[in-house]
């Protein structure tokens, strides 16, 4: 059974105004339970807090830790006078505060406004692989499906207090980094390492951690790291994304062992597929990886489940993933949820209040 784990980037917000607040240092100074296995770390901006789950093999165990991690983050945040919200971009206008560490100083010096303005919340899923060779084979075969995951997780319709017209504006913000986005097919682990070395040799990224590819081999763990999704508003949607990611990795590894080549879609086309996912989420059309033409999002998601069906059966996740997907389709994305609550409350602060309830699975 392949292992997996999740990293969720939450934003720290004022409970009354809904504005993001630079309180991560105060949050991390709080005492916490030492045996949970959940880790909390700072991020680029002081308005961010990353929650890292332990490694799991069962979806039910991961689900419990996603809830526990959000609860721990919020409990410590309250002691610092703020709340932890699953927002992929702030709802209200903001001026972020960079973390005071030398590496961030170097990023600000090199990338200027792009660094200073970057304040987003992502969800990264790590899935175990047996070797770098298997990992690169997986990267080559999952790349065509990653925009579909982006669409399903879309949770960032607002930027600087305005509706952007996008379901996931985080993707647009991230695209300002020159190292971000989809990659061409690598072919083997040596080619992967050569590609990364060529990128680093340009001396544009500070280091390998700044290669913000849609998916990559982890630098620290024997995993593939899938990085395309917004932090999900609903905890159940995070569980769904994690289950889909593991099934994608398992399916791709099986194709590699069977000698099935990756589908040769150019990175430029995948970038356009990612734009579609960012623009309309699951409410419009997505690029169908199998036909290469746009189709209604629901049909593309059905195709994804069909593609993953054998792996979902093997892991025992099939029924749960299908139920979670049905719920997500009926409920809509986090972006749709936020817009509905703007219509209902008439205020952006009201949106943040609703987001906090959804973040922690409260009615």
PDB file of C-alpha atoms in Angstrom, residues 77-275:
ATOM      1  CA  UNK A  77      -4.102  30.615  16.475  1.00  0.00           C
ATOM      2  CA  UNK A  78      -6.863  31.599  18.902  1.00  0.00           C
ATOM      3  CA  UNK A  79      -4.282  31.951  21.661  1.00  0.00           C
ATOM      4  CA  UNK A  80      -2.463  34.406  19.390  1.00  0.00           C
ATOM      5  CA  UNK A  81      -5.682  36.350  18.762  1.00  0.00           C
ATOM      6  CA  UNK A  82      -6.405  35.049  15.252  1.00  0.00           C
ATOM      7  CA  UNK A  83      -8.022  32.085  13.463  1.00  0.00           C
ATOM      8  CA  UNK A  84      -6.736  29.540  10.913  1.00  0.00           C
ATOM      9  CA  UNK A  85      -8.697  29.637   7.656  1.00  0.00           C
ATOM     10  CA  UNK A  86      -8.513  27.358   4.615  1.00  0.00           C
ATOM     11  CA  UNK A  87      -8.240  30.176   2.081  1.00  0.00           C
ATOM     12  CA  UNK A  88      -6.096  29.873  -1.033  1.00  0.00           C
ATOM     13  CA  UNK A  89      -6.009  33.676  -1.353  1.00  0.00           C
ATOM     14  CA  UNK A  90      -7.091  36.379   1.102  1.00  0.00           C
ATOM     15  CA  UNK A  91     -10.642  37.643   0.704  1.00  0.00           C
ATOM     16  CA  UNK A  92     -10.052  41.244   1.831  1.00  0.00           C
ATOM     17  CA  UNK A  93      -7.326  43.689   0.756  1.00  0.00           C
ATOM     18  CA  UNK A  94      -3.957  42.802   2.273  1.00  0.00           C
ATOM     19  CA  UNK A  95      -0.330  43.834   2.641  1.00  0.00           C
ATOM     20  CA  UNK A  96       1.684  40.731   3.545  1.00  0.00           C
ATOM     21  CA  UNK A  97       4.735  40.647   5.799  1.00  0.00           C
ATOM     22  CA  UNK A  98       7.652  38.492   4.714  1.00  0.00           C
ATOM     23  CA  UNK A  99       9.173  36.084   7.204  1.00  0.00           C
ATOM     24  CA  UNK A 100      12.388  37.496   8.634  1.00  0.00           C
ATOM     25  CA  UNK A 101      14.855  34.808   7.512  1.00  0.00           C
ATOM     26  CA  UNK A 102      17.909  35.157   5.226  1.00  0.00           C
ATOM     27  CA  UNK A 103      16.513  32.954   2.449  1.00  0.00           C
ATOM     28  CA  UNK A 104      13.340  35.042   2.206  1.00  0.00           C
ATOM     29  CA  UNK A 105      15.457  38.202   2.177  1.00  0.00           C
ATOM     30  CA  UNK A 106      17.342  36.757  -0.799  1.00  0.00           C
ATOM     31  CA  UNK A 107      14.061  35.926  -2.560  1.00  0.00           C
ATOM     32  CA  UNK A 108      12.816  39.477  -2.037  1.00  0.00           C
ATOM     33  CA  UNK A 109      16.071  40.890  -3.378  1.00  0.00           C
ATOM     34  CA  UNK A 110      15.953  38.741  -6.520  1.00  0.00           C
ATOM     35  CA  UNK A 111      12.229  38.639  -7.340  1.00  0.00           C
ATOM     36  CA  UNK A 112      11.010  41.953  -5.924  1.00  0.00           C
ATOM     37  CA  UNK A 113       7.274  42.537  -5.995  1.00  0.00           C
ATOM     38  CA  UNK A 114       6.523  38.925  -6.922  1.00  0.00           C
ATOM     39  CA  UNK A 115       7.947  37.836  -3.562  1.00  0.00           C
ATOM     40  CA  UNK A 116       6.440  40.689  -1.578  1.00  0.00           C
ATOM     41  CA  UNK A 117       2.920  40.124  -2.899  1.00  0.00           C
ATOM     42  CA  UNK A 118       2.863  36.319  -2.839  1.00  0.00           C
ATOM     43  CA  UNK A 119       0.287  35.217  -0.270  1.00  0.00           C
ATOM     44  CA  UNK A 120      -1.539  32.037  -1.200  1.00  0.00           C
ATOM     45  CA  UNK A 121      -2.535  28.742   0.381  1.00  0.00           C
ATOM     46  CA  UNK A 122      -1.860  25.479  -1.437  1.00  0.00           C
ATOM     47  CA  UNK A 123      -2.336  21.806  -0.683  1.00  0.00           C
ATOM     48  CA  UNK A 124       0.611  19.562  -1.505  1.00  0.00           C
ATOM     49  CA  UNK A 125       0.154  15.788  -1.548  1.00  0.00           C
ATOM     50  CA  UNK A 126       3.125  13.440  -1.148  1.00  0.00           C
ATOM     51  CA  UNK A 127       2.759   9.879  -2.433  1.00  0.00           C
ATOM     52  CA  UNK A 128       5.425   7.240  -1.865  1.00  0.00           C
ATOM     53  CA  UNK A 129       7.449   5.792  -4.757  1.00  0.00           C
ATOM     54  CA  UNK A 130       9.970   2.952  -4.788  1.00  0.00           C
ATOM     55  CA  UNK A 131      12.773   4.754  -6.629  1.00  0.00           C
ATOM     56  CA  UNK A 132      13.629   7.908  -8.520  1.00  0.00           C
ATOM     57  CA  UNK A 133      13.143   5.974 -11.757  1.00  0.00           C
ATOM     58  CA  UNK A 134       9.595   5.024 -10.774  1.00  0.00           C
ATOM     59  CA  UNK A 135       8.970   8.560  -9.521  1.00  0.00           C
ATOM     60  CA  UNK A 136       9.970  10.175 -12.809  1.00  0.00           C
ATOM     61  CA  UNK A 137       7.898   7.638 -14.746  1.00  0.00           C
ATOM     62  CA  UNK A 138       4.959   8.691 -12.565  1.00  0.00           C
ATOM     63  CA  UNK A 139       5.609  12.397 -13.195  1.00  0.00           C
ATOM     64  CA  UNK A 140       5.588  11.761 -16.934  1.00  0.00           C
ATOM     65  CA  UNK A 141       2.213   9.995 -16.799  1.00  0.00           C
ATOM     66  CA  UNK A 142       0.191  12.025 -14.272  1.00  0.00           C
ATOM     67  CA  UNK A 143       0.942  15.451 -15.750  1.00  0.00           C
ATOM     68  CA  UNK A 144      -2.032  15.407 -18.142  1.00  0.00           C
ATOM     69  CA  UNK A 145      -4.503  14.926 -15.261  1.00  0.00           C
ATOM     70  CA  UNK A 146      -3.188  17.567 -12.870  1.00  0.00           C
ATOM     71  CA  UNK A 147      -5.341  20.460 -14.207  1.00  0.00           C
ATOM     72  CA  UNK A 148      -8.410  18.376 -13.328  1.00  0.00           C
ATOM     73  CA  UNK A 149      -7.261  18.259  -9.692  1.00  0.00           C
ATOM     74  CA  UNK A 150      -6.717  22.033  -9.795  1.00  0.00           C
ATOM     75  CA  UNK A 151     -10.292  22.559 -10.959  1.00  0.00           C
ATOM     76  CA  UNK A 152     -11.716  20.332  -8.244  1.00  0.00           C
ATOM     77  CA  UNK A 153      -9.848  22.170  -5.477  1.00  0.00           C
ATOM     78  CA  UNK A 154     -10.504  25.750  -6.694  1.00  0.00           C
ATOM     79  CA  UNK A 155     -10.812  27.978  -3.618  1.00  0.00           C
ATOM     80  CA  UNK A 156      -9.446  31.434  -4.457  1.00  0.00           C
ATOM     81  CA  UNK A 157     -11.915  33.727  -6.258  1.00  0.00           C
ATOM     82  CA  UNK A 158     -10.868  36.967  -4.531  1.00  0.00           C
ATOM     83  CA  UNK A 159      -7.702  39.076  -4.663  1.00  0.00           C
ATOM     84  CA  UNK A 160      -7.195  42.391  -2.898  1.00  0.00           C
ATOM     85  CA  UNK A 161     -10.885  42.583  -2.022  1.00  0.00           C
ATOM     86  CA  UNK A 162     -12.152  42.085  -5.580  1.00  0.00           C
ATOM     87  CA  UNK A 163     -13.730  39.171  -7.415  1.00  0.00           C
ATOM     88  CA  UNK A 164     -11.119  38.099  -9.959  1.00  0.00           C
ATOM     89  CA  UNK A 165     -13.467  36.206 -12.258  1.00  0.00           C
ATOM     90  CA  UNK A 166     -11.351  33.109 -11.601  1.00  0.00           C
ATOM     91  CA  UNK A 167     -12.225  30.081  -9.491  1.00  0.00           C
ATOM     92  CA  UNK A 168      -8.542  29.684  -8.586  1.00  0.00           C
ATOM     93  CA  UNK A 169      -6.667  32.950  -8.743  1.00  0.00           C
ATOM     94  CA  UNK A 170      -3.869  31.305  -6.753  1.00  0.00           C
ATOM     95  CA  UNK A 171      -2.813  29.624  -9.989  1.00  0.00           C
ATOM     96  CA  UNK A 172      -2.543  33.016 -11.694  1.00  0.00           C
ATOM     97  CA  UNK A 173      -0.539  34.440  -8.814  1.00  0.00           C
ATOM     98  CA  UNK A 174       1.806  31.458  -8.776  1.00  0.00           C
ATOM     99  CA  UNK A 175       2.365  31.748 -12.527  1.00  0.00           C
ATOM    100  CA  UNK A 176       4.328  34.961 -11.968  1.00  0.00           C
ATOM    101  CA  UNK A 177       7.253  32.854 -10.739  1.00  0.00           C
ATOM    102  CA  UNK A 178       9.417  31.907 -13.741  1.00  0.00           C
ATOM    103  CA  UNK A 179      10.004  28.392 -12.336  1.00  0.00           C
ATOM    104  CA  UNK A 180       6.319  27.476 -11.940  1.00  0.00           C
ATOM    105  CA  UNK A 181       4.043  25.313 -14.053  1.00  0.00           C
ATOM    106  CA  UNK A 182       3.979  22.063 -16.018  1.00  0.00           C
ATOM    107  CA  UNK A 183       7.074  20.299 -17.323  1.00  0.00           C
ATOM    108  CA  UNK A 184       7.835  18.424 -20.504  1.00  0.00           C
ATOM    109  CA  UNK A 185       8.184  14.639 -20.360  1.00  0.00           C
ATOM    110  CA  UNK A 186      11.508  13.650 -18.779  1.00  0.00           C
ATOM    111  CA  UNK A 187      11.889  10.035 -19.912  1.00  0.00           C
ATOM    112  CA  UNK A 188      14.140   8.824 -17.098  1.00  0.00           C
ATOM    113  CA  UNK A 189      15.596   9.848 -13.754  1.00  0.00           C
ATOM    114  CA  UNK A 190      18.899  10.987 -15.278  1.00  0.00           C
ATOM    115  CA  UNK A 191      17.044  13.287 -17.668  1.00  0.00           C
ATOM    116  CA  UNK A 192      15.016  14.656 -14.741  1.00  0.00           C
ATOM    117  CA  UNK A 193      18.171  15.487 -12.807  1.00  0.00           C
ATOM    118  CA  UNK A 194      19.772  17.059 -15.877  1.00  0.00           C
ATOM    119  CA  UNK A 195      16.667  19.213 -16.468  1.00  0.00           C
ATOM    120  CA  UNK A 196      16.664  20.457 -12.876  1.00  0.00           C
ATOM    121  CA  UNK A 197      20.413  21.126 -13.033  1.00  0.00           C
ATOM    122  CA  UNK A 198      19.956  23.144 -16.226  1.00  0.00           C
ATOM    123  CA  UNK A 199      17.272  25.241 -14.502  1.00  0.00           C
ATOM    124  CA  UNK A 200      19.485  25.820 -11.475  1.00  0.00           C
ATOM    125  CA  UNK A 201      22.452  26.681 -13.698  1.00  0.00           C
ATOM    126  CA  UNK A 202      20.550  29.715 -14.990  1.00  0.00           C
ATOM    127  CA  UNK A 203      20.947  31.121 -11.460  1.00  0.00           C
ATOM    128  CA  UNK A 204      17.368  32.369 -11.547  1.00  0.00           C
ATOM    129  CA  UNK A 205      16.036  30.085  -8.781  1.00  0.00           C
ATOM    130  CA  UNK A 206      17.925  30.399  -5.523  1.00  0.00           C
ATOM    131  CA  UNK A 207      17.857  26.646  -4.994  1.00  0.00           C
ATOM    132  CA  UNK A 208      15.993  23.446  -5.859  1.00  0.00           C
ATOM    133  CA  UNK A 209      13.188  24.288  -3.425  1.00  0.00           C
ATOM    134  CA  UNK A 210      12.264  27.183  -5.723  1.00  0.00           C
ATOM    135  CA  UNK A 211      11.509  24.913  -8.687  1.00  0.00           C
ATOM    136  CA  UNK A 212       7.760  25.347  -8.315  1.00  0.00           C
ATOM    137  CA  UNK A 213       6.804  22.640 -10.774  1.00  0.00           C
ATOM    138  CA  UNK A 214       3.273  21.239 -10.840  1.00  0.00           C
ATOM    139  CA  UNK A 215       4.728  17.962  -9.595  1.00  0.00           C
ATOM    140  CA  UNK A 216       8.247  16.915  -8.693  1.00  0.00           C
ATOM    141  CA  UNK A 217      10.284  14.419  -6.741  1.00  0.00           C
ATOM    142  CA  UNK A 218      10.546  15.469  -3.119  1.00  0.00           C
ATOM    143  CA  UNK A 219      13.972  16.651  -2.032  1.00  0.00           C
ATOM    144  CA  UNK A 220      13.515  15.168   1.458  1.00  0.00           C
ATOM    145  CA  UNK A 221      11.337  12.070   1.132  1.00  0.00           C
ATOM    146  CA  UNK A 222      10.953   9.074  -1.251  1.00  0.00           C
ATOM    147  CA  UNK A 223       7.794  10.607  -2.698  1.00  0.00           C
ATOM    148  CA  UNK A 224       6.250  12.328  -5.664  1.00  0.00           C
ATOM    149  CA  UNK A 225       5.005  15.748  -4.540  1.00  0.00           C
ATOM    150  CA  UNK A 226       1.846  16.946  -6.325  1.00  0.00           C
ATOM    151  CA  UNK A 227       1.584  20.717  -5.918  1.00  0.00           C
ATOM    152  CA  UNK A 228      -1.213  21.959  -8.197  1.00  0.00           C
ATOM    153  CA  UNK A 229      -4.175  22.259  -5.846  1.00  0.00           C
ATOM    154  CA  UNK A 230      -5.530  25.124  -3.796  1.00  0.00           C
ATOM    155  CA  UNK A 231      -5.874  24.436  -0.112  1.00  0.00           C
ATOM    156  CA  UNK A 232      -9.367  22.959  -0.048  1.00  0.00           C
ATOM    157  CA  UNK A 233     -12.092  24.722   1.893  1.00  0.00           C
ATOM    158  CA  UNK A 234     -13.768  21.531   3.105  1.00  0.00           C
ATOM    159  CA  UNK A 235     -11.663  18.891   4.921  1.00  0.00           C
ATOM    160  CA  UNK A 236     -13.471  16.180   2.945  1.00  0.00           C
ATOM    161  CA  UNK A 237     -12.221  17.704  -0.303  1.00  0.00           C
ATOM    162  CA  UNK A 238      -8.629  17.449   0.934  1.00  0.00           C
ATOM    163  CA  UNK A 239      -9.243  13.764   1.616  1.00  0.00           C
ATOM    164  CA  UNK A 240     -10.693  13.396  -1.887  1.00  0.00           C
ATOM    165  CA  UNK A 241      -7.689  15.071  -3.517  1.00  0.00           C
ATOM    166  CA  UNK A 242      -5.295  12.873  -1.539  1.00  0.00           C
ATOM    167  CA  UNK A 243      -7.145   9.714  -2.565  1.00  0.00           C
ATOM    168  CA  UNK A 244      -7.123  10.752  -6.224  1.00  0.00           C
ATOM    169  CA  UNK A 245      -3.412  11.595  -6.058  1.00  0.00           C
ATOM    170  CA  UNK A 246      -2.480   8.199  -4.662  1.00  0.00           C
ATOM    171  CA  UNK A 247      -4.570   6.456  -7.306  1.00  0.00           C
ATOM    172  CA  UNK A 248      -2.938   8.574 -10.028  1.00  0.00           C
ATOM    173  CA  UNK A 249       0.517   7.571  -8.819  1.00  0.00           C
ATOM    174  CA  UNK A 250      -0.421   3.890  -8.567  1.00  0.00           C
ATOM    175  CA  UNK A 251      -1.998   3.910 -12.034  1.00  0.00           C
ATOM    176  CA  UNK A 252       0.993   5.677 -13.589  1.00  0.00           C
ATOM    177  CA  UNK A 253       3.464   3.283 -11.948  1.00  0.00           C
ATOM    178  CA  UNK A 254       1.471   0.347 -13.298  1.00  0.00           C
ATOM    179  CA  UNK A 255       1.519   1.820 -16.794  1.00  0.00           C
ATOM    180  CA  UNK A 256       5.278   2.259 -16.573  1.00  0.00           C
ATOM    181  CA  UNK A 257       5.808  -1.346 -15.478  1.00  0.00           C
ATOM    182  CA  UNK A 258       3.571  -2.504 -18.341  1.00  0.00           C
ATOM    183  CA  UNK A 259       5.527  -0.447 -20.887  1.00  0.00           C
ATOM    184  CA  UNK A 260       2.685   1.998 -21.616  1.00  0.00           C
ATOM    185  CA  UNK A 261       4.291   5.277 -22.756  1.00  0.00           C
ATOM    186  CA  UNK A 262       3.200   8.659 -21.392  1.00  0.00           C
ATOM    187  CA  UNK A 263       0.737  10.673 -23.475  1.00  0.00           C
ATOM    188  CA  UNK A 264       2.914  13.256 -25.314  1.00  0.00           C
ATOM    189  CA  UNK A 265       0.991  16.446 -24.536  1.00  0.00           C
ATOM    190  CA  UNK A 266       3.263  19.538 -24.784  1.00  0.00           C
ATOM    191  CA  UNK A 267       3.781  21.574 -21.622  1.00  0.00           C
ATOM    192  CA  UNK A 268       2.402  24.616 -23.454  1.00  0.00           C
ATOM    193  CA  UNK A 269      -0.918  22.803 -23.906  1.00  0.00           C
ATOM    194  CA  UNK A 270      -0.941  21.714 -20.265  1.00  0.00           C
ATOM    195  CA  UNK A 271      -0.407  25.332 -19.276  1.00  0.00           C
ATOM    196  CA  UNK A 272      -3.556  26.247 -21.201  1.00  0.00           C
ATOM    197  CA  UNK A 273      -5.401  23.348 -19.572  1.00  0.00           C
ATOM    198  CA  UNK A 274      -4.327  24.741 -16.196  1.00  0.00           C
ATOM    199  CA  UNK A 275      -5.660  28.157 -17.187  1.00  0.00           C
TER     200      UNK A 275
END
